[in-house]
mmCIF file of C-alpha atoms in Angstrom:
data_model
loop_
_atom_site.group_PDB
_atom_site.id
_atom_site.type_symbol
_atom_site.label_atom_id
_atom_site.label_comp_id
_atom_site.label_asym_id
_atom_site.label_seq_id
_atom_site.Cartn_x
_atom_site.Cartn_y
_atom_site.Cartn_z
ATOM 1 C CA MET A 1 0.184 -0.346 0.095
ATOM 2 C CA ILE A 2 1.150 3.445 -0.937
ATOM 3 C CA PHE A 3 0.489 6.932 0.494
ATOM 4 C CA GLY A 4 -0.453 9.212 -1.066
ATOM 5 C CA GLU A 5 -1.270 12.980 -0.437
ATOM 6 C CA PHE A 6 -3.697 15.585 -1.481
ATOM 7 C CA ASN A 7 -2.421 19.457 -2.357
ATOM 8 C CA THR A 8 -4.361 21.930 -1.635
ATOM 9 C CA GLN A 9 -6.566 22.104 -4.758
ATOM 10 C CA GLY A 10 -7.689 18.563 -3.170
ATOM 11 C CA GLU A 11 -5.800 16.619 -6.087
ATOM 12 C CA LEU A 12 -4.911 13.069 -5.384
ATOM 13 C CA ILE A 13 -0.834 12.701 -5.371
ATOM 14 C CA PHE A 14 1.136 9.675 -5.739
ATOM 15 C CA GLU A 15 4.593 8.830 -5.524
ATOM 16 C CA ILE A 16 5.739 6.484 -8.147
ATOM 17 C CA GLY A 17 8.688 5.519 -10.580
ATOM 18 C CA LEU A 18 9.080 5.922 -14.458
ATOM 19 C CA ILE A 19 11.477 3.039 -14.801
ATOM 20 C CA ALA A 20 13.683 3.830 -18.127
ATOM 21 C CA ALA A 21 14.582 1.680 -20.877
ATOM 22 C CA ASP A 22 18.954 1.812 -19.146
ATOM 23 C CA GLY A 23 16.773 0.513 -15.590
ATOM 24 C CA ASP A 24 17.329 3.966 -14.228
ATOM 25 C CA ILE A 25 14.135 4.835 -11.889
ATOM 26 C CA ILE A 26 13.255 8.195 -11.995
ATOM 27 C CA PRO A 27 10.030 9.357 -8.904
ATOM 28 C CA VAL A 28 7.739 11.336 -10.169
ATOM 29 C CA GLN A 29 4.519 12.718 -8.533
ATOM 30 C CA ALA A 30 1.696 11.545 -10.476
ATOM 31 C CA LEU A 31 -1.724 12.665 -10.099
ATOM 32 C CA LEU A 32 -4.426 9.740 -9.712
ATOM 33 C CA ASP A 33 -7.242 10.415 -12.306
ATOM 34 C CA THR A 34 -10.864 9.175 -12.221
ATOM 35 C CA GLY A 35 -11.490 10.427 -15.501
ATOM 36 C CA PHE A 36 -9.029 8.776 -16.389
ATOM 37 C CA THR A 37 -9.823 5.173 -18.182
ATOM 38 C CA GLY A 38 -6.150 4.071 -18.867
ATOM 39 C CA TRP A 39 -3.684 3.033 -17.029
ATOM 40 C CA LEU A 40 -0.700 5.867 -17.189
ATOM 41 C CA ALA A 41 -0.752 8.631 -19.674
ATOM 42 C CA ILE A 42 2.609 10.874 -19.668
ATOM 43 C CA ASP A 43 3.928 13.377 -22.412
ATOM 44 C CA ASN A 44 5.382 12.310 -25.622
ATOM 45 C CA GLN A 45 8.553 13.975 -24.939
ATOM 46 C CA ASP A 46 9.076 12.465 -21.560
ATOM 47 C CA ALA A 47 8.083 8.773 -23.215
ATOM 48 C CA ILE A 48 10.633 9.357 -25.985
ATOM 49 C CA SER A 49 13.005 10.622 -23.501
ATOM 50 C CA LEU A 50 12.601 7.492 -21.165
ATOM 51 C CA GLY A 51 13.075 5.224 -23.848
ATOM 52 C CA TRP A 52 9.982 4.087 -24.063
ATOM 53 C CA VAL A 53 8.973 1.656 -27.174
ATOM 54 C CA ARG A 54 6.239 3.639 -28.683
ATOM 55 C CA GLU A 55 3.627 1.522 -30.692
ATOM 56 C CA SER A 56 2.653 1.483 -34.183
ATOM 57 C CA GLN A 57 -0.345 2.352 -33.011
ATOM 58 C CA ARG A 58 -2.478 5.406 -31.544
ATOM 59 C CA GLU A 59 -5.920 5.371 -29.636
ATOM 60 C CA ASP A 60 -8.709 7.508 -29.816
ATOM 61 C CA MET A 61 -10.220 8.809 -26.224
ATOM 62 C CA GLN A 62 -12.632 10.974 -25.488
ATOM 63 C CA THR A 63 -11.375 13.649 -23.571
ATOM 64 C CA ALA A 64 -12.680 17.385 -21.936
ATOM 65 C CA THR A 65 -11.852 19.710 -26.034
ATOM 66 C CA GLY A 66 -12.843 16.829 -27.514
ATOM 67 C CA GLU A 67 -12.155 13.054 -29.796
ATOM 68 C CA ALA A 68 -8.273 13.430 -30.198
ATOM 69 C CA ARG A 69 -5.700 10.930 -30.605
ATOM 70 C CA PHE A 70 -3.087 9.771 -28.727
ATOM 71 C CA ASN A 71 0.450 7.298 -29.419
ATOM 72 C CA LEU A 72 1.024 3.852 -27.756
ATOM 73 C CA TYR A 73 4.024 2.737 -25.605
ATOM 74 C CA GLN A 74 5.315 0.213 -23.837
ATOM 75 C CA GLY A 75 5.663 2.126 -19.956
ATOM 76 C CA SER A 76 7.105 0.439 -16.890
ATOM 77 C CA VAL A 77 6.615 1.320 -13.273
ATOM 78 C CA LEU A 78 6.768 1.311 -9.841
ATOM 79 C CA LEU A 79 4.378 1.336 -7.790
ATOM 80 C CA ASP A 80 4.282 -0.085 -3.973
ATOM 81 C CA ALA A 81 7.938 -1.876 -4.792
ATOM 82 C CA GLU A 82 6.752 -3.345 -7.775
ATOM 83 C CA GLU A 83 7.432 -3.373 -11.008
ATOM 84 C CA PHE A 84 4.361 -2.663 -14.089
ATOM 85 C CA ALA A 85 4.791 -2.897 -17.443
ATOM 86 C CA ILE A 86 1.850 -0.687 -18.903
ATOM 87 C CA PRO A 87 -0.178 0.737 -22.552
ATOM 88 C CA THR A 88 1.332 4.033 -21.733
ATOM 89 C CA LEU A 89 -0.365 6.627 -23.432
ATOM 90 C CA GLY A 90 1.410 9.930 -24.590
ATOM 91 C CA GLY A 91 0.153 13.057 -25.661
ATOM 92 C CA ASP A 92 1.172 16.729 -26.355
ATOM 93 C CA GLU A 93 -0.218 18.597 -24.010
ATOM 94 C CA LEU A 94 -0.604 16.555 -21.271
ATOM 95 C CA GLN A 95 0.483 18.790 -18.246
ATOM 96 C CA ASP A 96 0.944 16.476 -15.456
ATOM 97 C CA ILE A 97 1.540 12.122 -15.254
ATOM 98 C CA LEU A 98 -1.413 10.477 -15.012
ATOM 99 C CA LEU A 99 -2.442 7.416 -13.299
ATOM 100 C CA GLY A 100 -6.048 6.224 -14.808
ATOM 101 C CA VAL A 101 -9.074 3.772 -12.852
ATOM 102 C CA SER A 102 -7.277 0.783 -14.336
ATOM 103 C CA TRP A 103 -5.201 0.197 -11.358
ATOM 104 C CA LEU A 104 -8.397 0.056 -9.121
ATOM 105 C CA GLN A 105 -9.356 -3.186 -10.639
ATOM 106 C CA THR A 106 -7.157 -4.725 -8.994
ATOM 107 C CA LYS A 107 -5.936 -2.168 -5.516
ATOM 108 C CA ARG A 108 -7.859 -0.572 -3.155
ATOM 109 C CA LEU A 109 -7.837 3.541 -3.330
ATOM 110 C CA VAL A 110 -8.966 4.911 0.094
ATOM 111 C CA VAL A 111 -10.223 8.697 -0.444
ATOM 112 C CA ASP A 112 -10.851 10.671 3.493
ATOM 113 C CA PHE A 113 -10.113 14.424 2.187
ATOM 114 C CA ALA A 114 -11.191 15.252 5.730
ATOM 115 C CA ALA A 115 -9.708 12.543 7.842
ATOM 116 C CA GLY A 116 -6.012 13.528 5.434
ATOM 117 C CA VAL A 117 -6.298 9.759 4.075
ATOM 118 C CA LEU A 118 -4.982 8.338 1.257
ATOM 119 C CA THR A 119 -4.139 4.991 0.278
ATOM 120 C CA LEU A 120 -4.078 3.054 -2.929
ATOM 121 C CA GLY A 121 -3.448 -0.659 -2.412
ATOM 122 C CA MET B 1 17.986 -5.058 -9.312
ATOM 123 C CA THR B 2 16.641 -1.936 -10.166
ATOM 124 C CA GLN B 3 18.376 1.200 -9.198
ATOM 125 C CA LEU B 4 17.295 4.013 -7.529
ATOM 126 C CA SER B 5 17.932 7.612 -9.811
ATOM 127 C CA SER B 6 20.318 9.874 -7.007
ATOM 128 C CA ASN B 7 19.336 12.893 -8.756
ATOM 129 C CA HIS B 8 15.627 13.439 -9.286
ATOM 130 C CA THR B 9 13.230 15.405 -6.602
ATOM 131 C CA PRO B 10 9.566 13.843 -7.185
ATOM 132 C CA ARG B 11 7.412 16.607 -8.590
ATOM 133 C CA ARG B 12 4.556 17.001 -10.594
ATOM 134 C CA GLY B 13 4.610 17.387 -14.388
ATOM 135 C CA ARG B 14 7.508 17.352 -17.066
ATOM 136 C CA VAL B 15 9.986 14.277 -15.943
ATOM 137 C CA PHE B 16 12.149 15.946 -18.983
ATOM 138 C CA PRO B 17 10.948 19.849 -18.921
ATOM 139 C CA GLU B 18 13.700 21.348 -20.905
ATOM 140 C CA ARG B 19 12.421 18.734 -23.845
ATOM 141 C CA GLN B 20 9.350 20.634 -26.684
ATOM 142 C CA LEU B 21 8.033 20.703 -29.459
ATOM 143 C CA SER B 22 8.655 23.465 -31.565
ATOM 144 C CA ALA B 23 5.221 25.012 -32.916
ATOM 145 C CA GLU B 24 5.893 24.186 -36.300
ATOM 146 C CA ASP B 25 6.572 20.241 -35.651
ATOM 147 C CA LYS B 26 3.682 20.743 -33.452
ATOM 148 C CA ALA B 27 1.824 21.552 -36.122
ATOM 149 C CA GLN B 28 3.148 19.550 -37.824
ATOM 150 C CA ARG B 29 2.131 16.608 -35.910
ATOM 151 C CA GLN B 30 -1.755 18.107 -35.872
ATOM 152 C CA ALA B 31 -2.116 18.249 -39.499
ATOM 153 C CA GLU B 32 -1.062 14.837 -39.729
ATOM 154 C CA ASP B 33 -2.572 13.637 -37.025
ATOM 155 C CA LYS B 34 -5.835 15.091 -38.759
ATOM 156 C CA LEU B 35 -5.406 13.057 -41.986
ATOM 157 C CA PHE B 36 -4.718 9.698 -40.405
ATOM 158 C CA TYR B 37 -7.581 10.156 -38.325
ATOM 159 C CA GLN B 38 -10.186 11.046 -41.058
ATOM 160 C CA ARG B 39 -8.514 7.977 -43.191
ATOM 161 C CA CYS B 40 -9.476 5.760 -40.022
ATOM 162 C CA ARG B 41 -12.703 8.037 -39.939
ATOM 163 C CA LEU B 42 -13.783 7.109 -43.622
ATOM 164 C CA ILE B 43 -13.248 2.709 -42.233
ATOM 165 C CA PHE B 44 -14.657 3.037 -39.224
ATOM 166 C CA ASP B 45 -17.971 5.200 -40.526
ATOM 167 C CA ARG B 46 -18.579 2.264 -43.570
ATOM 168 C CA VAL B 47 -17.968 -0.708 -41.574
ATOM 169 C CA GLN B 48 -20.054 -0.155 -38.454
ATOM 170 C CA PRO B 49 -23.241 -0.103 -38.930
ATOM 171 C CA GLU B 50 -22.782 -4.346 -39.784
ATOM 172 C CA LEU B 51 -20.472 -4.512 -36.583
ATOM 173 C CA ILE B 52 -22.067 -2.590 -34.268
ATOM 174 C CA LYS B 53 -25.233 -5.357 -34.384
ATOM 175 C CA ASP B 54 -23.222 -8.166 -33.602
ATOM 176 C CA HIS B 55 -20.336 -7.044 -31.531
ATOM 177 C CA TYR B 56 -21.130 -3.734 -29.678
ATOM 178 C CA ASP B 57 -18.562 -1.983 -27.402
ATOM 179 C CA TRP B 58 -15.961 -3.894 -29.290
ATOM 180 C CA PHE B 59 -12.283 -3.034 -30.012
ATOM 181 C CA ILE B 60 -11.398 -2.012 -33.416
ATOM 182 C CA VAL B 61 -7.873 -1.415 -35.148
ATOM 183 C CA ILE B 62 -7.682 -0.296 -37.770
ATOM 184 C CA GLU B 63 -4.534 0.538 -40.740
ATOM 185 C CA PRO B 64 -5.634 3.167 -42.617
ATOM 186 C CA LEU B 65 -3.280 2.685 -45.457
ATOM 187 C CA SER B 66 -4.898 -1.347 -46.636
ATOM 188 C CA GLY B 67 -8.428 -0.830 -45.513
ATOM 189 C CA ASP B 68 -7.987 -3.543 -43.001
ATOM 190 C CA TYR B 69 -9.281 -3.864 -39.469
ATOM 191 C CA ILE B 70 -9.215 -6.675 -36.553
ATOM 192 C CA ILE B 71 -11.775 -7.114 -33.571
ATOM 193 C CA ASP B 72 -11.900 -8.050 -30.444
ATOM 194 C CA PRO B 73 -14.290 -7.381 -27.164
ATOM 195 C CA ASP B 74 -10.661 -7.275 -24.914
ATOM 196 C CA GLU B 75 -8.802 -4.256 -25.537
ATOM 197 C CA ASN B 76 -4.814 -5.989 -24.519
ATOM 198 C CA LEU B 77 -5.936 -8.589 -26.826
ATOM 199 C CA ALA B 78 -7.210 -6.192 -29.148
ATOM 200 C CA ARG B 79 -4.102 -4.768 -29.667
ATOM 201 C CA THR B 80 -2.410 -8.390 -29.515
ATOM 202 C CA LYS B 81 -4.061 -9.141 -32.044
ATOM 203 C CA ALA B 82 -3.191 -5.703 -34.392
ATOM 204 C CA ARG B 83 0.604 -6.566 -33.106
ATOM 205 C CA GLU B 84 0.358 -9.643 -34.940
ATOM 206 C CA GLN B 85 -1.620 -8.638 -38.001
ATOM 207 C CA PHE B 86 0.149 -4.880 -38.526
ATOM 208 C CA GLY B 87 3.426 -5.632 -37.321
ATOM 209 C CA ASP B 88 5.361 -1.638 -37.913
ATOM 210 C CA LYS B 89 2.529 -0.264 -39.653
ATOM 211 C CA MET B 90 0.342 2.785 -37.943
ATOM 212 C CA ARG B 91 -2.914 1.717 -37.187
ATOM 213 C CA LEU B 92 -5.889 4.400 -35.096
ATOM 214 C CA MET B 93 -7.990 1.425 -32.159
ATOM 215 C CA MET B 94 -11.275 2.751 -31.507
ATOM 216 C CA ARG B 95 -14.704 1.317 -30.016
ATOM 217 C CA ILE B 96 -17.395 -0.082 -32.121
ATOM 218 C CA ASN B 97 -20.288 2.556 -30.100
ATOM 219 C CA GLU B 98 -21.474 6.025 -30.686
ATOM 220 C CA THR B 99 -18.918 7.238 -28.799
ATOM 221 C CA ARG B 100 -16.058 5.599 -31.090
ATOM 222 C CA THR B 101 -14.038 6.295 -28.668
ATOM 223 C CA CYS B 102 -11.789 3.343 -26.295
ATOM 224 C CA GLY B 103 -11.503 5.504 -23.037
ATOM 225 C CA ARG B 104 -11.598 9.430 -21.507
ATOM 226 C CA ILE B 105 -8.832 10.964 -20.612
#
């Protein structure tokens, strides 16, 4: 189980490790976004810099501003001391690294803003 | 054993913020995306009315140059099938329903 934190805007922040192709693990703060149905979303330039394999496939997604295409990468993350190989969406307009609701299939999310509790797993 | 990177304080936002796309590159990518999408969309609109009867909510991966596509109810299997069938050829995954989209972001 990992402990996250609420930022001043009440967003759900978790620290994860992005595993680069050379084995380097880069700790980052990711936003758990319940409006994201996938696993992980990241900026295209970051995915490329991490050396993640880019698939010859794009995926059509619904966004707040309409239908848009995202690149597909083979992402690799360290979360709660476990490595995961996950389909990762790459975009040019993403402001944050996003964790999507797919994680909740196997990890319990506990959110209690009043009690200051935020855990995943 | 995986090594921890010592020089990075975990923060939000871009991992490598110095690596930015130029305005020209961005515009070119948007133009390519538009063309790519239009080609895929043509095929999607053509096949969806028939497929939607028995395959509602199935994932469809369209390779626009040949017009070929694969379908599967599971998104991971769809990705695998597409990899096997299309290899290096650029393709688009969509969904056989009113939204056309695989999910939300």
